[in-house]
Amino acid sequence: TDKRILFATNGRFFALEASQLPGGRGDGEPVRLMVDLEENHDFLQIFTHDPERKLLVASTGAYGFIVPESEVVAATRKGKQVLNVTEPEEARVCVPVEGDCVATMGENRKMLVFPLSEIPEMTRGKGVRLQKYKGGGVLDLKTFSLAGGLSWQDSADRTFSRGRQELADWIGQRASAGRMVPKGFPRTGKFG
């Protein structure tokens, strides 16, 4: 009875009924036959729909906003346009909102931590600038509780955690440049 939500690089969300997906036997069926997605775009994520949850969506151009997950469900094959992106930018990240802070990571390996309250809640649009870059854009982002600290995993599956005091150098206002990542941060630039 669950719905599966797919998020694509063009900023569209697609909904698939789990009961209509192919069974476990056989070769399956390409998702592109179930929804209408342009050839030059790909799927970023697939997850189970939770109408109570909120999502933080962001584009490569470092613009983003919070959207209630109940607003992303579309009943059509075309999906629902939520994050507006213009070429060459595309949607990059969609994460569940948890906690009171967000950490953004740029392609330039600069990290910024700021309060989640600085990001507006919208149902559709481009959003607000999350981090400022001279070159490149958003690589990854993560929402977390500042009291619990920011954690990430390295390539050896070790978990690192930094508390409020250790994150003081990276805490700033939304749309500022940030600082180089802390020592021990994965080379991939992703939180894991």
PDB file of C-alpha atoms in Angstrom:
ATOM      1  CA  THR A   1       0.000   0.000   0.000  1.00  0.00           C
ATOM      2  CA  ASP A   2       3.052   2.281   0.187  1.00  0.00           C
ATOM      3  CA  LYS A   3       3.983   4.846  -2.425  1.00  0.00           C
ATOM      4  CA  ARG A   4       7.530   5.094  -3.742  1.00  0.00           C
ATOM      5  CA  ILE A   5       8.692   8.651  -4.443  1.00  0.00           C
ATOM      6  CA  LEU A   6      11.365   9.287  -7.063  1.00  0.00           C
ATOM      7  CA  PHE A   7      13.297  12.556  -7.301  1.00  0.00           C
ATOM      8  CA  ALA A   8      14.921  13.466 -10.623  1.00  0.00           C
ATOM      9  CA  THR A   9      17.651  15.908 -11.676  1.00  0.00           C
ATOM     10  CA  ASN A  10      15.059  18.146 -13.380  1.00  0.00           C
ATOM     11  CA  GLY A  11      13.505  18.928  -9.960  1.00  0.00           C
ATOM     12  CA  ARG A  12      10.435  16.748 -10.523  1.00  0.00           C
ATOM     13  CA  PHE A  13       8.993  14.216  -8.087  1.00  0.00           C
ATOM     14  CA  PHE A  14       7.276  11.059  -9.347  1.00  0.00           C
ATOM     15  CA  ALA A  15       5.031   8.725  -7.340  1.00  0.00           C
ATOM     16  CA  LEU A  16       4.705   4.995  -7.967  1.00  0.00           C
ATOM     17  CA  GLU A  17       2.324   2.655  -6.183  1.00  0.00           C
ATOM     18  CA  ALA A  18       4.350  -0.161  -4.617  1.00  0.00           C
ATOM     19  CA  SER A  19       1.583  -2.621  -5.508  1.00  0.00           C
ATOM     20  CA  GLN A  20       2.068  -1.846  -9.223  1.00  0.00           C
ATOM     21  CA  LEU A  21       5.815  -2.526  -9.243  1.00  0.00           C
ATOM     22  CA  PRO A  22       6.968  -5.795 -10.847  1.00  0.00           C
ATOM     23  CA  GLY A  23       7.268  -8.825  -8.562  1.00  0.00           C
ATOM     24  CA  GLY A  24      10.520 -10.359  -7.398  1.00  0.00           C
ATOM     25  CA  ARG A  25      10.737 -12.843 -10.256  1.00  0.00           C
ATOM     26  CA  GLY A  26      11.893 -12.042 -13.751  1.00  0.00           C
ATOM     27  CA  ASP A  27      14.032  -9.183 -15.046  1.00  0.00           C
ATOM     28  CA  GLY A  28      11.886  -6.331 -13.736  1.00  0.00           C
ATOM     29  CA  GLU A  29      10.868  -3.302 -15.757  1.00  0.00           C
ATOM     30  CA  PRO A  30      12.685   0.001 -16.365  1.00  0.00           C
ATOM     31  CA  VAL A  31      11.277   2.869 -14.297  1.00  0.00           C
ATOM     32  CA  ARG A  32      11.397   5.110 -17.364  1.00  0.00           C
ATOM     33  CA  LEU A  33       8.529   3.043 -18.827  1.00  0.00           C
ATOM     34  CA  MET A  34       6.384   3.869 -15.771  1.00  0.00           C
ATOM     35  CA  VAL A  35       6.992   7.648 -15.748  1.00  0.00           C
ATOM     36  CA  ASP A  36       7.745  10.319 -18.354  1.00  0.00           C
ATOM     37  CA  LEU A  37      11.283  11.563 -17.705  1.00  0.00           C
ATOM     38  CA  GLU A  38      13.310  13.357 -20.359  1.00  0.00           C
ATOM     39  CA  GLU A  39      16.319  11.462 -21.745  1.00  0.00           C
ATOM     40  CA  ASN A  40      18.856  14.052 -20.545  1.00  0.00           C
ATOM     41  CA  HIS A  41      17.791  13.659 -16.874  1.00  0.00           C
ATOM     42  CA  ASP A  42      18.272  10.882 -14.339  1.00  0.00           C
ATOM     43  CA  PHE A  43      16.799   9.799 -11.033  1.00  0.00           C
ATOM     44  CA  LEU A  44      18.631  10.950  -7.908  1.00  0.00           C
ATOM     45  CA  GLN A  45      16.737   9.149  -5.173  1.00  0.00           C
ATOM     46  CA  ILE A  46      13.919   6.772  -4.433  1.00  0.00           C
ATOM     47  CA  PHE A  47      12.289   6.464  -1.024  1.00  0.00           C
ATOM     48  CA  THR A  48       9.054   5.403   0.663  1.00  0.00           C
ATOM     49  CA  HIS A  49       6.480   8.172   1.022  1.00  0.00           C
ATOM     50  CA  ASP A  50       5.855   9.527   4.540  1.00  0.00           C
ATOM     51  CA  PRO A  51       3.222  12.325   4.459  1.00  0.00           C
ATOM     52  CA  GLU A  52       4.301  13.624   7.894  1.00  0.00           C
ATOM     53  CA  ARG A  53       7.913  14.240   6.856  1.00  0.00           C
ATOM     54  CA  LYS A  54       9.498  17.360   5.367  1.00  0.00           C
ATOM     55  CA  LEU A  55      12.264  17.354   2.752  1.00  0.00           C
ATOM     56  CA  LEU A  56      15.114  19.746   2.039  1.00  0.00           C
ATOM     57  CA  VAL A  57      15.774  19.992  -1.707  1.00  0.00           C
ATOM     58  CA  ALA A  58      18.721  21.780  -3.310  1.00  0.00           C
ATOM     59  CA  SER A  59      20.143  22.400  -6.784  1.00  0.00           C
ATOM     60  CA  THR A  60      23.759  22.388  -7.954  1.00  0.00           C
ATOM     61  CA  GLY A  61      23.550  26.189  -7.998  1.00  0.00           C
ATOM     62  CA  ALA A  62      23.190  26.150  -4.176  1.00  0.00           C
ATOM     63  CA  TYR A  63      19.529  27.182  -4.082  1.00  0.00           C
ATOM     64  CA  GLY A  64      17.055  25.231  -2.008  1.00  0.00           C
ATOM     65  CA  PHE A  65      14.057  25.146   0.308  1.00  0.00           C
ATOM     66  CA  ILE A  66      12.026  22.889   2.596  1.00  0.00           C
ATOM     67  CA  VAL A  67       8.948  21.192   1.150  1.00  0.00           C
ATOM     68  CA  PRO A  68       6.340  19.095   3.012  1.00  0.00           C
ATOM     69  CA  GLU A  69       6.463  15.576   1.582  1.00  0.00           C
ATOM     70  CA  SER A  70       2.677  15.554   1.274  1.00  0.00           C
ATOM     71  CA  GLU A  71       3.082  18.275  -1.418  1.00  0.00           C
ATOM     72  CA  VAL A  72       5.402  16.268  -3.715  1.00  0.00           C
ATOM     73  CA  VAL A  73       3.015  13.437  -4.604  1.00  0.00           C
ATOM     74  CA  ALA A  74       1.810  13.536  -8.205  1.00  0.00           C
ATOM     75  CA  ALA A  75      -0.889  11.347  -9.707  1.00  0.00           C
ATOM     76  CA  THR A  76       0.361  11.757 -13.285  1.00  0.00           C
ATOM     77  CA  ARG A  77       3.155  10.116 -15.278  1.00  0.00           C
ATOM     78  CA  LYS A  78       4.694  13.565 -15.842  1.00  0.00           C
ATOM     79  CA  GLY A  79       5.339  13.952 -12.110  1.00  0.00           C
ATOM     80  CA  LYS A  80       5.213  17.188 -10.164  1.00  0.00           C
ATOM     81  CA  GLN A  81       7.640  20.064 -10.683  1.00  0.00           C
ATOM     82  CA  VAL A  82       8.812  21.198  -7.222  1.00  0.00           C
ATOM     83  CA  LEU A  83      12.383  22.535  -7.523  1.00  0.00           C
ATOM     84  CA  ASN A  84      12.724  24.945 -10.450  1.00  0.00           C
ATOM     85  CA  VAL A  85      16.105  24.574 -12.144  1.00  0.00           C
ATOM     86  CA  THR A  86      17.472  26.095 -15.352  1.00  0.00           C
ATOM     87  CA  GLU A  87      20.204  24.554 -17.510  1.00  0.00           C
ATOM     88  CA  PRO A  88      23.056  23.873 -16.825  1.00  0.00           C
ATOM     89  CA  GLU A  89      21.961  23.609 -13.159  1.00  0.00           C
ATOM     90  CA  GLU A  90      20.106  20.544 -11.988  1.00  0.00           C
ATOM     91  CA  ALA A  91      18.674  19.165  -8.775  1.00  0.00           C
ATOM     92  CA  ARG A  92      21.404  17.658  -6.599  1.00  0.00           C
ATOM     93  CA  VAL A  93      20.113  16.709  -3.119  1.00  0.00           C
ATOM     94  CA  CYS A  94      16.890  15.698  -1.361  1.00  0.00           C
ATOM     95  CA  VAL A  95      17.191  14.859   2.350  1.00  0.00           C
ATOM     96  CA  PRO A  96      14.657  14.434   5.163  1.00  0.00           C
ATOM     97  CA  VAL A  97      14.553  17.334   7.618  1.00  0.00           C
ATOM     98  CA  GLU A  98      15.735  16.297  11.077  1.00  0.00           C
ATOM     99  CA  GLY A  99      17.056  18.483  13.865  1.00  0.00           C
ATOM    100  CA  ASP A 100      17.636  22.241  13.899  1.00  0.00           C
ATOM    101  CA  CYS A 101      20.730  22.828  11.708  1.00  0.00           C
ATOM    102  CA  VAL A 102      21.922  22.140   8.196  1.00  0.00           C
ATOM    103  CA  ALA A 103      25.477  21.509   6.984  1.00  0.00           C
ATOM    104  CA  THR A 104      26.201  22.242   3.320  1.00  0.00           C
ATOM    105  CA  MET A 105      29.247  20.925   1.485  1.00  0.00           C
ATOM    106  CA  GLY A 106      30.490  22.506  -1.716  1.00  0.00           C
ATOM    107  CA  GLU A 107      32.393  21.019  -4.620  1.00  0.00           C
ATOM    108  CA  ASN A 108      35.232  23.300  -3.455  1.00  0.00           C
ATOM    109  CA  ARG A 109      35.379  21.276  -0.155  1.00  0.00           C
ATOM    110  CA  LYS A 110      34.094  24.194   1.918  1.00  0.00           C
ATOM    111  CA  MET A 111      31.538  23.454   4.605  1.00  0.00           C
ATOM    112  CA  LEU A 112      28.973  25.775   6.204  1.00  0.00           C
ATOM    113  CA  VAL A 113      26.670  25.104   9.165  1.00  0.00           C
ATOM    114  CA  PHE A 114      23.644  27.328   9.804  1.00  0.00           C
ATOM    115  CA  PRO A 115      20.201  27.113  11.479  1.00  0.00           C
ATOM    116  CA  LEU A 116      17.465  25.310   9.580  1.00  0.00           C
ATOM    117  CA  SER A 117      15.105  28.166  10.462  1.00  0.00           C
ATOM    118  CA  GLU A 118      16.888  30.345   7.844  1.00  0.00           C
ATOM    119  CA  ILE A 119      15.472  28.174   5.028  1.00  0.00           C
ATOM    120  CA  PRO A 120      11.858  28.898   3.979  1.00  0.00           C
ATOM    121  CA  GLU A 121       9.163  26.269   3.566  1.00  0.00           C
ATOM    122  CA  MET A 122       7.653  26.338   0.068  1.00  0.00           C
ATOM    123  CA  THR A 123       5.680  24.004  -2.184  1.00  0.00           C
ATOM    124  CA  ARG A 124       7.400  25.037  -5.422  1.00  0.00           C
ATOM    125  CA  GLY A 125      10.110  27.420  -6.587  1.00  0.00           C
ATOM    126  CA  LYS A 126      13.834  28.023  -6.815  1.00  0.00           C
ATOM    127  CA  GLY A 127      14.388  28.632  -3.109  1.00  0.00           C
ATOM    128  CA  VAL A 128      17.059  30.709  -1.374  1.00  0.00           C
ATOM    129  CA  ARG A 129      20.836  30.629  -1.680  1.00  0.00           C
ATOM    130  CA  LEU A 130      22.255  28.120   0.787  1.00  0.00           C
ATOM    131  CA  GLN A 131      25.999  28.698   0.343  1.00  0.00           C
ATOM    132  CA  LYS A 132      28.102  31.071  -1.749  1.00  0.00           C
ATOM    133  CA  TYR A 133      30.656  29.712  -4.245  1.00  0.00           C
ATOM    134  CA  LYS A 134      33.134  31.296  -6.640  1.00  0.00           C
ATOM    135  CA  GLY A 135      33.191  28.122  -8.702  1.00  0.00           C
ATOM    136  CA  GLY A 136      31.237  24.878  -8.507  1.00  0.00           C
ATOM    137  CA  GLY A 137      28.155  24.300  -6.413  1.00  0.00           C
ATOM    138  CA  VAL A 138      26.553  22.115  -3.755  1.00  0.00           C
ATOM    139  CA  LEU A 139      27.955  18.604  -3.441  1.00  0.00           C
ATOM    140  CA  ASP A 140      26.033  17.369  -0.392  1.00  0.00           C
ATOM    141  CA  LEU A 141      24.050  18.557   2.588  1.00  0.00           C
ATOM    142  CA  LYS A 142      22.804  17.121   5.847  1.00  0.00           C
ATOM    143  CA  THR A 143      20.322  18.189   8.499  1.00  0.00           C
ATOM    144  CA  PHE A 144      21.137  17.439  12.131  1.00  0.00           C
ATOM    145  CA  SER A 145      20.618  18.515  15.719  1.00  0.00           C
ATOM    146  CA  LEU A 146      23.390  20.839  16.933  1.00  0.00           C
ATOM    147  CA  ALA A 147      23.090  19.428  20.463  1.00  0.00           C
ATOM    148  CA  GLY A 148      23.805  15.921  19.109  1.00  0.00           C
ATOM    149  CA  GLY A 149      26.603  17.109  16.819  1.00  0.00           C
ATOM    150  CA  LEU A 150      27.425  16.564  13.151  1.00  0.00           C
ATOM    151  CA  SER A 151      28.584  13.101  12.140  1.00  0.00           C
ATOM    152  CA  TRP A 152      29.898  11.570   8.921  1.00  0.00           C
ATOM    153  CA  GLN A 153      31.432   8.311   7.706  1.00  0.00           C
ATOM    154  CA  ASP A 154      34.745   7.911   5.940  1.00  0.00           C
ATOM    155  CA  SER A 155      35.622   5.352   3.257  1.00  0.00           C
ATOM    156  CA  ALA A 156      36.556   2.779   5.936  1.00  0.00           C
ATOM    157  CA  ASP A 157      33.043   3.092   7.481  1.00  0.00           C
ATOM    158  CA  ARG A 158      34.409   4.835  10.578  1.00  0.00           C
ATOM    159  CA  THR A 159      32.047   7.404  12.063  1.00  0.00           C
ATOM    160  CA  PHE A 160      33.365  10.822  13.058  1.00  0.00           C
ATOM    161  CA  SER A 161      31.378  13.287  15.108  1.00  0.00           C
ATOM    162  CA  ARG A 162      31.894  16.964  15.927  1.00  0.00           C
ATOM    163  CA  GLY A 163      30.022  18.760  18.705  1.00  0.00           C
ATOM    164  CA  ARG A 164      28.933  22.389  18.959  1.00  0.00           C
ATOM    165  CA  GLN A 165      32.336  23.609  20.231  1.00  0.00           C
ATOM    166  CA  GLU A 166      34.276  21.823  17.482  1.00  0.00           C
ATOM    167  CA  LEU A 167      31.918  23.186  14.790  1.00  0.00           C
ATOM    168  CA  ALA A 168      32.243  26.822  15.942  1.00  0.00           C
ATOM    169  CA  ASP A 169      34.522  27.739  12.993  1.00  0.00           C
ATOM    170  CA  TRP A 170      31.963  26.450  10.445  1.00  0.00           C
ATOM    171  CA  ILE A 171      28.811  27.930  11.998  1.00  0.00           C
ATOM    172  CA  GLY A 172      27.683  31.028  10.112  1.00  0.00           C
ATOM    173  CA  GLN A 173      24.815  32.655   8.296  1.00  0.00           C
ATOM    174  CA  ARG A 174      23.048  31.145   5.313  1.00  0.00           C
ATOM    175  CA  ALA A 175      24.598  32.158   1.953  1.00  0.00           C
ATOM    176  CA  SER A 176      28.097  32.758   3.332  1.00  0.00           C
ATOM    177  CA  ALA A 177      31.158  31.008   1.869  1.00  0.00           C
ATOM    178  CA  GLY A 178      32.047  28.572   4.667  1.00  0.00           C
ATOM    179  CA  ARG A 179      35.475  27.162   5.502  1.00  0.00           C
ATOM    180  CA  MET A 180      37.585  24.204   4.401  1.00  0.00           C
ATOM    181  CA  VAL A 181      36.368  20.866   5.765  1.00  0.00           C
ATOM    182  CA  PRO A 182      37.590  19.567   9.137  1.00  0.00           C
ATOM    183  CA  LYS A 183      40.494  17.151   9.292  1.00  0.00           C
ATOM    184  CA  GLY A 184      39.389  13.570   8.678  1.00  0.00           C
ATOM    185  CA  PHE A 185      36.494  14.487   6.376  1.00  0.00           C
ATOM    186  CA  PRO A 186      36.050  11.998   3.468  1.00  0.00           C
ATOM    187  CA  ARG A 187      37.698  12.858   0.135  1.00  0.00           C
ATOM    188  CA  THR A 188      34.360  12.267  -1.616  1.00  0.00           C
ATOM    189  CA  GLY A 189      33.012  15.390   0.094  1.00  0.00           C
ATOM    190  CA  LYS A 190      29.859  13.544   1.164  1.00  0.00           C
ATOM    191  CA  PHE A 191      28.529  13.052   4.677  1.00  0.00           C
ATOM    192  CA  GLY A 192      28.020   9.356   4.014  1.00  0.00           C
TER     193      GLY A 192
END
